[in-house]
PDB file of C-alpha atoms in Angstrom:
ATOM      1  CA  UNK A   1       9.200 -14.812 -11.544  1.00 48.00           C
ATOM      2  CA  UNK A   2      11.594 -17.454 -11.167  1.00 50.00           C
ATOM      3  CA  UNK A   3      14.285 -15.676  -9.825  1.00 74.00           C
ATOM      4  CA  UNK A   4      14.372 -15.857  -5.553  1.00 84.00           C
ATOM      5  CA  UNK A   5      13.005 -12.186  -4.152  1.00 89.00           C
ATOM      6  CA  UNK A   6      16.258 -10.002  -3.148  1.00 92.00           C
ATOM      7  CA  UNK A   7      16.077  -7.206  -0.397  1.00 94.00           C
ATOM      8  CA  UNK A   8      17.639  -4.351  -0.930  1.00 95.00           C
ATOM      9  CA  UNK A   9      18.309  -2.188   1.697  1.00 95.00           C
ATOM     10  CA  UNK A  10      20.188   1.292   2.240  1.00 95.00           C
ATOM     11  CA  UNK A  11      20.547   2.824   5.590  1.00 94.00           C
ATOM     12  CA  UNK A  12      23.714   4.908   7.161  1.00 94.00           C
ATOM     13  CA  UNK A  13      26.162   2.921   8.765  1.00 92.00           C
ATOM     14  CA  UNK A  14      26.990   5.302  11.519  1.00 93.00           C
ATOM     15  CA  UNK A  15      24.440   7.264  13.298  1.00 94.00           C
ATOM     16  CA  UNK A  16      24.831   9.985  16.208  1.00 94.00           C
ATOM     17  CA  UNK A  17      23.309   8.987  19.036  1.00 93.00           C
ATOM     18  CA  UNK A  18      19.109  10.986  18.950  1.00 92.00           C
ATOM     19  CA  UNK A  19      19.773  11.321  14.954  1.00 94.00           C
ATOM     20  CA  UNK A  20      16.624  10.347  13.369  1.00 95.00           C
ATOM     21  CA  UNK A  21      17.744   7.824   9.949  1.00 95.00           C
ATOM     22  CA  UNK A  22      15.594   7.073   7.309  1.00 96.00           C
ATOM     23  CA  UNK A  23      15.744   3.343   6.215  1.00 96.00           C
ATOM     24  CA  UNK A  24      14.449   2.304   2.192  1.00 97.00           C
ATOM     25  CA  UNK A  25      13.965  -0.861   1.379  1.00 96.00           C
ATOM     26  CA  UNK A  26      13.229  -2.587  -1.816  1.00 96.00           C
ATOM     27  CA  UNK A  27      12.666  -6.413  -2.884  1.00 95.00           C
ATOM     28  CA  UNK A  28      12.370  -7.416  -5.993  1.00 94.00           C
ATOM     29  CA  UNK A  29       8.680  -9.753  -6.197  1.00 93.00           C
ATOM     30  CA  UNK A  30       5.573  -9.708  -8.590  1.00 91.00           C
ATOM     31  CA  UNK A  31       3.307  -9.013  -6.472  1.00 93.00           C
ATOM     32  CA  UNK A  32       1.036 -10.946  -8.520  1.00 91.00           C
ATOM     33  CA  UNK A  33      -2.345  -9.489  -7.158  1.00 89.00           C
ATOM     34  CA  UNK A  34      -4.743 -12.000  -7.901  1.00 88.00           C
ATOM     35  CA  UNK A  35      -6.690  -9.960 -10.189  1.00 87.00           C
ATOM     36  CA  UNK A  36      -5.460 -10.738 -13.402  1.00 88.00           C
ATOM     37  CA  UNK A  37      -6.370 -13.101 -15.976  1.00 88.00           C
ATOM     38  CA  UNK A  38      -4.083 -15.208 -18.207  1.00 88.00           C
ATOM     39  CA  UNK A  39      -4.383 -15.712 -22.196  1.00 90.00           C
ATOM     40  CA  UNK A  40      -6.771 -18.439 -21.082  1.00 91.00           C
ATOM     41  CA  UNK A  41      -9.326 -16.055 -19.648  1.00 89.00           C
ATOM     42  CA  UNK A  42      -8.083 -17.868 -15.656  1.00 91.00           C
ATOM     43  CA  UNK A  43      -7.545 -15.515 -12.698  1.00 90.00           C
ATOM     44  CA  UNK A  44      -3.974 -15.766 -11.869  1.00 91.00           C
ATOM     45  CA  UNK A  45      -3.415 -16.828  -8.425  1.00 91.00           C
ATOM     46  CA  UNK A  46      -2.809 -13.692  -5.926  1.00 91.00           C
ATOM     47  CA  UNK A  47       0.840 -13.932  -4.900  1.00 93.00           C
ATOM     48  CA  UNK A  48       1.518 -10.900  -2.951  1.00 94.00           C
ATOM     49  CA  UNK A  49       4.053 -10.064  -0.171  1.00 95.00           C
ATOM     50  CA  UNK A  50       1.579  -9.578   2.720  1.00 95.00           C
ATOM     51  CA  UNK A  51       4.084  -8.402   5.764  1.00 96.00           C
ATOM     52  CA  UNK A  52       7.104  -6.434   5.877  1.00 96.00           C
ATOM     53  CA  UNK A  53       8.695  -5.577   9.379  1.00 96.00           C
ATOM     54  CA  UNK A  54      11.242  -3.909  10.850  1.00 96.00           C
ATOM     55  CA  UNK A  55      12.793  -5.375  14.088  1.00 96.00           C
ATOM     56  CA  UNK A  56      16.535  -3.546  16.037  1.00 95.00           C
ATOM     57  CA  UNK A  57      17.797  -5.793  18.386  1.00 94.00           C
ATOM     58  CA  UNK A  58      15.255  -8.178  18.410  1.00 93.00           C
ATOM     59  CA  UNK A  59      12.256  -5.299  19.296  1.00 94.00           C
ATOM     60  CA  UNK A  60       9.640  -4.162  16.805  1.00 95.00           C
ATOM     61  CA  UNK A  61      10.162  -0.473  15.510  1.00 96.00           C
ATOM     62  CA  UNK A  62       7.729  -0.750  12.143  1.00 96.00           C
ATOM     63  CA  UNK A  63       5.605  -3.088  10.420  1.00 96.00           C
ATOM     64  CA  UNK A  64       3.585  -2.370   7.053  1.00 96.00           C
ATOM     65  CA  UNK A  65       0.552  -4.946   6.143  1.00 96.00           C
ATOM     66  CA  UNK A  66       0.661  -4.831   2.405  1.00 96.00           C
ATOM     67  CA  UNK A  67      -2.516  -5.548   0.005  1.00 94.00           C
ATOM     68  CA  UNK A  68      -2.600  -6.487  -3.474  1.00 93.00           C
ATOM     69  CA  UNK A  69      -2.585  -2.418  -4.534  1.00 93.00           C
ATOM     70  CA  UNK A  70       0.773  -2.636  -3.702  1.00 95.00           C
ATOM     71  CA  UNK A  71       2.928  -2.049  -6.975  1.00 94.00           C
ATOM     72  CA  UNK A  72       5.857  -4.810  -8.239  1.00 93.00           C
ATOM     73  CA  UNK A  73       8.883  -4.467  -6.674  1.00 94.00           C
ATOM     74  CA  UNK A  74       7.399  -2.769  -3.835  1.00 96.00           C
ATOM     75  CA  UNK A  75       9.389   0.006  -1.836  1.00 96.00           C
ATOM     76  CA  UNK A  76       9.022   0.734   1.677  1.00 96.00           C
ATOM     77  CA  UNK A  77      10.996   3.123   4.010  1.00 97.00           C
ATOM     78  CA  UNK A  78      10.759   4.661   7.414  1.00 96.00           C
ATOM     79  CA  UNK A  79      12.349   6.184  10.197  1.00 96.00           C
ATOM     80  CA  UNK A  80      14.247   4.899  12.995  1.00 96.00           C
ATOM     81  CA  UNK A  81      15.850   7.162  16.031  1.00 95.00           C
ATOM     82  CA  UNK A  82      19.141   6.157  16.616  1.00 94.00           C
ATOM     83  CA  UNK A  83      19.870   4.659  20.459  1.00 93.00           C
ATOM     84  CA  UNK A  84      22.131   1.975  20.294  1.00 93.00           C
ATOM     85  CA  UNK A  85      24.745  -0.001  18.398  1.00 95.00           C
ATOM     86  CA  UNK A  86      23.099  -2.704  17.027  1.00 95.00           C
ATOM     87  CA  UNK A  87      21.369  -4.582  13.963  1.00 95.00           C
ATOM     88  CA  UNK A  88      18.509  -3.903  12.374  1.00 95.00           C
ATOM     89  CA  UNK A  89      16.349  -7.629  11.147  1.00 96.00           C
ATOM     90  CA  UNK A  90      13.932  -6.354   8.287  1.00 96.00           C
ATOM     91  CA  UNK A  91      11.454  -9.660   7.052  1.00 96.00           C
ATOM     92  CA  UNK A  92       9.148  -9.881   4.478  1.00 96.00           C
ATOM     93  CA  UNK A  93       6.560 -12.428   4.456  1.00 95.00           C
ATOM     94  CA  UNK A  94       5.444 -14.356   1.263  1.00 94.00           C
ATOM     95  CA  UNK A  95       2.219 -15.589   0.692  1.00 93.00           C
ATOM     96  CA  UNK A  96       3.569 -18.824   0.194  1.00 91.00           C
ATOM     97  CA  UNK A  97       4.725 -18.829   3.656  1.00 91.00           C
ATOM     98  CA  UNK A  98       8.546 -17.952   3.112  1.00 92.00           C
ATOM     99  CA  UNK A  99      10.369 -15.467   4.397  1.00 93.00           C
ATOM    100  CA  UNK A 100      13.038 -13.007   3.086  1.00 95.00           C
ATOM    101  CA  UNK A 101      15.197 -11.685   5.435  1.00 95.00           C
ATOM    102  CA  UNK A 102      18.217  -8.931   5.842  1.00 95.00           C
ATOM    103  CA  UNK A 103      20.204  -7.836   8.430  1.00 95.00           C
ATOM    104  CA  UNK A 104      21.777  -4.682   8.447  1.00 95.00           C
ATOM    105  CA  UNK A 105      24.206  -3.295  10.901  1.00 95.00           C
ATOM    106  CA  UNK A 106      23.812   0.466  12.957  1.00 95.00           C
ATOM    107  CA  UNK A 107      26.703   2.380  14.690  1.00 95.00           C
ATOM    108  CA  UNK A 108      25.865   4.648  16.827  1.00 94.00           C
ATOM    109  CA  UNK A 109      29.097   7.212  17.813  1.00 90.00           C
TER     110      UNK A 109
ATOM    111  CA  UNK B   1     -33.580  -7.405 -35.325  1.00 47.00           C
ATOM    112  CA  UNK B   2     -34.578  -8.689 -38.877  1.00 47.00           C
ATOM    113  CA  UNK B   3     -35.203 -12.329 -38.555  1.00 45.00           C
ATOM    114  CA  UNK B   4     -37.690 -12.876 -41.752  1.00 52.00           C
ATOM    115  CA  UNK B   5     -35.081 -13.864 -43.712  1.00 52.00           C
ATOM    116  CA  UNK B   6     -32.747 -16.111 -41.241  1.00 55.00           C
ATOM    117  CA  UNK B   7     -29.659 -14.277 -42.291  1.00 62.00           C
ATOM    118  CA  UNK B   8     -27.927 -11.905 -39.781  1.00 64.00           C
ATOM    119  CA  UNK B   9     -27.017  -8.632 -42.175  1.00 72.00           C
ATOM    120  CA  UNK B  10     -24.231  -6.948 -42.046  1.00 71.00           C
ATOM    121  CA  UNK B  11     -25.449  -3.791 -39.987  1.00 73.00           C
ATOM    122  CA  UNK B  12     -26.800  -5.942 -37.319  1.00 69.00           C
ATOM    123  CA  UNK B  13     -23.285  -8.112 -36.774  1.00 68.00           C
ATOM    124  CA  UNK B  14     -21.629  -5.038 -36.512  1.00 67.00           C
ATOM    125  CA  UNK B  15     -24.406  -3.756 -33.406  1.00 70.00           C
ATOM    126  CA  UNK B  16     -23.697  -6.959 -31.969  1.00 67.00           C
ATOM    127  CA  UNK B  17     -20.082  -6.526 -31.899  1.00 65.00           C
ATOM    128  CA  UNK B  18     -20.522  -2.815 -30.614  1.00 65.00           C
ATOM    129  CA  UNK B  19     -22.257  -3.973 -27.750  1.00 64.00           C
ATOM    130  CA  UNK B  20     -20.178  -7.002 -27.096  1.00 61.00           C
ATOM    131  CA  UNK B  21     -17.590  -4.489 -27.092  1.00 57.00           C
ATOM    132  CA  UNK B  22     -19.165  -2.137 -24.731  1.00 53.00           C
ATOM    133  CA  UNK B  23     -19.892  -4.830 -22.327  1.00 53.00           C
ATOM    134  CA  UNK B  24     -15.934  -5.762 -22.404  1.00 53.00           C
ATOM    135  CA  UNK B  25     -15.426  -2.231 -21.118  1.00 50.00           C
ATOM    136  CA  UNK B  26     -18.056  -2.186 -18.871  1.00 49.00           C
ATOM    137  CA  UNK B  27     -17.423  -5.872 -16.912  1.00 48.00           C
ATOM    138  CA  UNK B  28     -14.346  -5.093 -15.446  1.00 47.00           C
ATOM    139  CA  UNK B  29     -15.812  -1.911 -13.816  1.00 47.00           C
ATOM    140  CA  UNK B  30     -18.376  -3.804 -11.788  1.00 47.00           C
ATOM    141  CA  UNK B  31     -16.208  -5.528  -9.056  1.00 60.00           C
ATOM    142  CA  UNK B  32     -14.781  -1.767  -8.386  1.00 69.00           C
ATOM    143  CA  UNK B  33     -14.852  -1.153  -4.557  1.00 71.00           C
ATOM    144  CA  UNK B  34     -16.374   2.460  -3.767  1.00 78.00           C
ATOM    145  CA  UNK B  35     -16.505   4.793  -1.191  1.00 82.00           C
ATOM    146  CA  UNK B  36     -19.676   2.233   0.876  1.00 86.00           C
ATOM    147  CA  UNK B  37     -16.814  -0.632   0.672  1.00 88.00           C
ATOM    148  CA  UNK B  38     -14.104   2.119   2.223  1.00 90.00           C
ATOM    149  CA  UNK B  39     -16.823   2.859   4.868  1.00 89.00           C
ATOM    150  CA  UNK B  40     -17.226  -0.387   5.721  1.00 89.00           C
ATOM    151  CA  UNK B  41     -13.566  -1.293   6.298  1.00 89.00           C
ATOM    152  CA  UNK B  42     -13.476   1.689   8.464  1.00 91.00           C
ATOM    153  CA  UNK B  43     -16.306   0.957  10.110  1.00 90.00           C
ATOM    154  CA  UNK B  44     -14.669  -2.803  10.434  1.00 89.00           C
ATOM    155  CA  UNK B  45     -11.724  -1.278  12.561  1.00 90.00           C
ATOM    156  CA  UNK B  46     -13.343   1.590  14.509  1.00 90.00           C
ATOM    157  CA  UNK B  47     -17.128   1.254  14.629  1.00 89.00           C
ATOM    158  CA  UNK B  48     -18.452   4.546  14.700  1.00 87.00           C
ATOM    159  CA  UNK B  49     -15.868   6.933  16.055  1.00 88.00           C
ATOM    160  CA  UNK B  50     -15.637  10.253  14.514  1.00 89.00           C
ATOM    161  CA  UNK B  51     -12.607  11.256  12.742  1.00 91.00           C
ATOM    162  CA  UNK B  52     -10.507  14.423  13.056  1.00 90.00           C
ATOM    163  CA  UNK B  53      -9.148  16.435  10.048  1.00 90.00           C
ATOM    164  CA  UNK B  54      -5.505  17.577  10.576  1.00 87.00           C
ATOM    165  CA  UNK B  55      -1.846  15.666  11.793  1.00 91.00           C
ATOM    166  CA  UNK B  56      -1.500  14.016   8.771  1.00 94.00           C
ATOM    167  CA  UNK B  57      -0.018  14.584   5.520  1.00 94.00           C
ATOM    168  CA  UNK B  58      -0.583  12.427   2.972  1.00 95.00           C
ATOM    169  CA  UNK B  59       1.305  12.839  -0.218  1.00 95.00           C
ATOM    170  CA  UNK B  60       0.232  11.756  -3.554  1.00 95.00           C
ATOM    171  CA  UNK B  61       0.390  13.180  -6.729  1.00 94.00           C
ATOM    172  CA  UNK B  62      -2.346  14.500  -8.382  1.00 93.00           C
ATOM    173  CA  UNK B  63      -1.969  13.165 -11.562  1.00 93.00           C
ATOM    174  CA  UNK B  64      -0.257   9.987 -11.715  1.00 92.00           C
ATOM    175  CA  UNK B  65       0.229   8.769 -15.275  1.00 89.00           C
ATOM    176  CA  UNK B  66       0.943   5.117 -14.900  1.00 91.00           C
ATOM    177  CA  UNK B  67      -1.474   3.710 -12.623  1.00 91.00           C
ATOM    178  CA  UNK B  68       1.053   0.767 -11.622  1.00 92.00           C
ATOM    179  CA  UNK B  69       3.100   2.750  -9.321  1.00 94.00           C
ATOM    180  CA  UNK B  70       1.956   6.006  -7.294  1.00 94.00           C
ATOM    181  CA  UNK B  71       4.208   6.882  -4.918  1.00 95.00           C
ATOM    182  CA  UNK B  72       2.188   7.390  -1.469  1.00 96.00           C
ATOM    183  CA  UNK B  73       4.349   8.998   1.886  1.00 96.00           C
ATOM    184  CA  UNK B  74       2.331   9.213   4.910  1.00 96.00           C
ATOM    185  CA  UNK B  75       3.864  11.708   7.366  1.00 95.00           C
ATOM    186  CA  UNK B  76       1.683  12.169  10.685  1.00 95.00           C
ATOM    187  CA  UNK B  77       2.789  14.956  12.746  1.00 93.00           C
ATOM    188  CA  UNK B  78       3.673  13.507  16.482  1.00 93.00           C
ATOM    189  CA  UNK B  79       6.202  13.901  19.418  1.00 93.00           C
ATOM    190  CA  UNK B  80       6.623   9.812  19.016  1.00 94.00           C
ATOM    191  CA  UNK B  81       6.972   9.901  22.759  1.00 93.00           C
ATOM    192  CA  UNK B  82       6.366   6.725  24.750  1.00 93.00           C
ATOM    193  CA  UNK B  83       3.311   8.727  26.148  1.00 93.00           C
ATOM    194  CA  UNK B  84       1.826  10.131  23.198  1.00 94.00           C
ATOM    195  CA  UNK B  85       2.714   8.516  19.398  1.00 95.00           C
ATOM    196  CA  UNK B  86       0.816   7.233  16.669  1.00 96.00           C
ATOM    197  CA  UNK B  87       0.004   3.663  16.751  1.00 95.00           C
ATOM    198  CA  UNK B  88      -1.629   2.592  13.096  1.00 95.00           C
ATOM    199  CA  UNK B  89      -1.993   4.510   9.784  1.00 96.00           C
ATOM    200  CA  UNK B  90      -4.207   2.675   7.385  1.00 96.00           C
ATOM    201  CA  UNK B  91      -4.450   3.789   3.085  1.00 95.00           C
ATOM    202  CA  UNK B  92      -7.490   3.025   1.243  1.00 94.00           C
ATOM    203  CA  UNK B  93      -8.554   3.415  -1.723  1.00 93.00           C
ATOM    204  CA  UNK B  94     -12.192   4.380  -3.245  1.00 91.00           C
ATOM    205  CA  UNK B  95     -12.027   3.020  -6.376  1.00 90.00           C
ATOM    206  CA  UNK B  96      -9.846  -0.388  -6.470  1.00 91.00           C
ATOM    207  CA  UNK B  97     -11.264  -3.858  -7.204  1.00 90.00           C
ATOM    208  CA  UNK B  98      -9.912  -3.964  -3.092  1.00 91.00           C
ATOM    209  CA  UNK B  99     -10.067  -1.377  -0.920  1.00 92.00           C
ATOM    210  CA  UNK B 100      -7.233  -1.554   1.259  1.00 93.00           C
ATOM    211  CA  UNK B 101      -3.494  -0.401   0.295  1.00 95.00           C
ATOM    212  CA  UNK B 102      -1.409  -0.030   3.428  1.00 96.00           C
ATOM    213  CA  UNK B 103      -1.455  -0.464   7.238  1.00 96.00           C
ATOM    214  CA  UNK B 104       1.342   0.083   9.121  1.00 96.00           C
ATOM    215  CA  UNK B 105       2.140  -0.074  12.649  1.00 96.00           C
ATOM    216  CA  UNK B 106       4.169   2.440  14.281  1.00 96.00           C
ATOM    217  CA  UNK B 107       6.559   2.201  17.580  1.00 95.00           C
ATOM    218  CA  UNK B 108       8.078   5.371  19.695  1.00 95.00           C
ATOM    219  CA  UNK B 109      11.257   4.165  18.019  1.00 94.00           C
ATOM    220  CA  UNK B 110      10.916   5.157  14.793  1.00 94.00           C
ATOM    221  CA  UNK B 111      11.107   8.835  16.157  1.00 93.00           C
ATOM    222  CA  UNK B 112       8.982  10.225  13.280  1.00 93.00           C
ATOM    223  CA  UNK B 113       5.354   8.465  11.878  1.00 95.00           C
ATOM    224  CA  UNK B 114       6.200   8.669   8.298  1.00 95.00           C
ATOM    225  CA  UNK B 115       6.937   6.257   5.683  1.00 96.00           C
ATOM    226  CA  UNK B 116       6.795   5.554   1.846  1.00 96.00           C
ATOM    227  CA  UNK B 117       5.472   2.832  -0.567  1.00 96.00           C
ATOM    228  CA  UNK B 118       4.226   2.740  -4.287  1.00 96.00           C
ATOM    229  CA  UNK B 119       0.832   1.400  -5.041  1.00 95.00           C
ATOM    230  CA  UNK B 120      -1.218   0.679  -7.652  1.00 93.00           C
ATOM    231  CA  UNK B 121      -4.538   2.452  -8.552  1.00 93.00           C
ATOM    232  CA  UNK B 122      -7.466   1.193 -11.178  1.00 91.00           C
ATOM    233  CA  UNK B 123      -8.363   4.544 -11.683  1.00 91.00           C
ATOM    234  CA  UNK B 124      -9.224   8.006 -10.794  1.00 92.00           C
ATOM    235  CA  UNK B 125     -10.426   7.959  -7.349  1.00 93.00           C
ATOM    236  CA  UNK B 126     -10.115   9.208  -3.675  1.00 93.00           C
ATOM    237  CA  UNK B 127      -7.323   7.547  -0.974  1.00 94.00           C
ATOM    238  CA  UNK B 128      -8.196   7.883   2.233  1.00 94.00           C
ATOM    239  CA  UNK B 129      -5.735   7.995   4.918  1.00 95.00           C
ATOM    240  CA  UNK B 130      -6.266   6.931   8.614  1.00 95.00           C
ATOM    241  CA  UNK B 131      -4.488   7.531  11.662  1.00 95.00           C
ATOM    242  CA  UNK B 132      -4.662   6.449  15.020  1.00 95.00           C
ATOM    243  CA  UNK B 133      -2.804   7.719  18.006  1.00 94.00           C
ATOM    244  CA  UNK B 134      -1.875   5.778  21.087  1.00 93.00           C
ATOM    245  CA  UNK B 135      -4.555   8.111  22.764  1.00 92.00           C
ATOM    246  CA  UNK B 136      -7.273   7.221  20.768  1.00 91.00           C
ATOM    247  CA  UNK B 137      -7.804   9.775  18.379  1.00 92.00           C
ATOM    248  CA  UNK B 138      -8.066   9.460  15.146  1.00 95.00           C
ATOM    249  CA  UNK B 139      -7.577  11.739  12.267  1.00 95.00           C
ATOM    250  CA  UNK B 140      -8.649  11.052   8.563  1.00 94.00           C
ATOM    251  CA  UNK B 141      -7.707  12.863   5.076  1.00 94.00           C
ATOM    252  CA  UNK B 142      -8.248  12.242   1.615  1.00 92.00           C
ATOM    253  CA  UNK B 143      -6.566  13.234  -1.662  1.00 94.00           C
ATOM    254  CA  UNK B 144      -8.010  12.811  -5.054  1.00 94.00           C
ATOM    255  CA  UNK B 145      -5.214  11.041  -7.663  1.00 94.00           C
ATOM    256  CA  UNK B 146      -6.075  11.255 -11.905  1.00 94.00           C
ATOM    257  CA  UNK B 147      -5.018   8.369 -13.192  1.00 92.00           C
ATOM    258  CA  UNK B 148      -4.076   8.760 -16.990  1.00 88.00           C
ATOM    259  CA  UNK B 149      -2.968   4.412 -17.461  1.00 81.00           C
ATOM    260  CA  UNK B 150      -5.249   2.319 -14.726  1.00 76.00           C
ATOM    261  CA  UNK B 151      -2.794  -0.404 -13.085  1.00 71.00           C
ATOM    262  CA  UNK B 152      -4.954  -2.959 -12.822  1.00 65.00           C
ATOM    263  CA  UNK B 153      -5.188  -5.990 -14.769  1.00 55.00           C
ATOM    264  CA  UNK B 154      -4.126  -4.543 -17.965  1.00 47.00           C
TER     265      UNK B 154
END
């Protein structure tokens, strides 16, 4: 794919304080698993996201070690108990050593 | 095979092309991971430590038609209390070309161990959840998935 990966994330905005919020996340990569062949009959170099984690405020909440046997376009979500105001840094790491990041914003009222 | 007269008939091209053919469908099969491979990664991250049933529902379906994505939610049942909370899940999967799917790492701050991916599946075959809990324990489950279209390769 040509195109640069996207995140897509959807979260609440505001949160009580306690509630428990679910967070889904999506990026749009091949997740070329290094399996496949080409017309040629060549294995087609594995190019997979291998790390996605979740970080509020700079701390760790969640982290997911992905394999090949994760599909295209993979999804991930999970839950995160509302605290604090404060900003949630998701990453997802490329096998190619780059990094796609968001940054999503949590009120807590 | 009739090799008197030097000429390859007719009947014997075509049972060479059967069995080139059935070789085609068999080759991909062989660098399958199975349940030994599954044991071994286990064995990899917890030596020989037995494994509870129970805490943890894994939800697949049980037929998934296209092999490319199957949705997979892990949901571990836990106070996710700085005391007591579940530290790692691992997926596998008995009959990939690689056995591993998933591992994630849980914190007290995500309030509830659950979470959902899609993977992909070669075929009809067992995946095997792992949990471990910041205690030590650690619970195992597996569900079988049919798989009508393998995702692998194509």
């Amino acid at each position: 794919m040509a195109t640069t990966p996207t995140p897509r994330v959807r979260l609440p905005a505001q949160a009580k304080a306690g509630e428990l919020i679910e967070i889904k996340t999506l990026i749009s990569h091949e997740m070329e698993s290094g399996q496949r062949k080409d017309a040629a009959g060549k294995i087609v170099p594995r190019k997979i996201i291998n790390k996605f984690s979740a970080a509020f405020n700079g701390k760790m909440v969640f982290e997911a070690d992905w394999n090949p046997a994760i599909s295209a376009n993979p999804y991930q979500s999970f839950f995160y108990k509302a605290v604090e105001t404060g900003e949630f840094t998701l990453t997802w790491k490329d096998d190619d050593g780059s990094d796609y990041v968001a940054k999503n914003k949590l009120t807590v009222v | 095979m009739n090799v008197k007269s030097g000429v390859v008939s007719r009947r014997e091209t075509l049972a060479m092309a059967a069995i080139a053919g059935l070789a085609a469908l068999i080759a991909p099969r062989i660098s399958i991971a199975d349940e030994q491979t599954v044991a071994a990664e286990i064995k990899k991250l917890y030596g020989d430590k037995k494994f509870d049933s129970g805490k943890i529902k894994l939800d697949v379906p049980e037929i998934a038609e296209n092999g490319l994505v199957v949705p997979v939610t892990v949901d571990v049942e836990s106070p996710m209390t700085e005391q007591d909370y579940v530290k790692a899940v691992h997926v596998f999967a008995d009959g990939n070309p690689l056995p591993g799917i998933v591992s994630y790492r849980f914190t007290p701050a995500c309030g509830k161990a659950s979470a959902s991916t899609r993977m992909r599946l070669a075929q009809t075959q067992n995946v095997i959840c792992i949990a471990e809990m910041s205690n030590g324990n650690l619970h195992m489950t597996k569900s079988v998935v049919k798989v009508t279209i393998g995702g692998c390769g194509g």
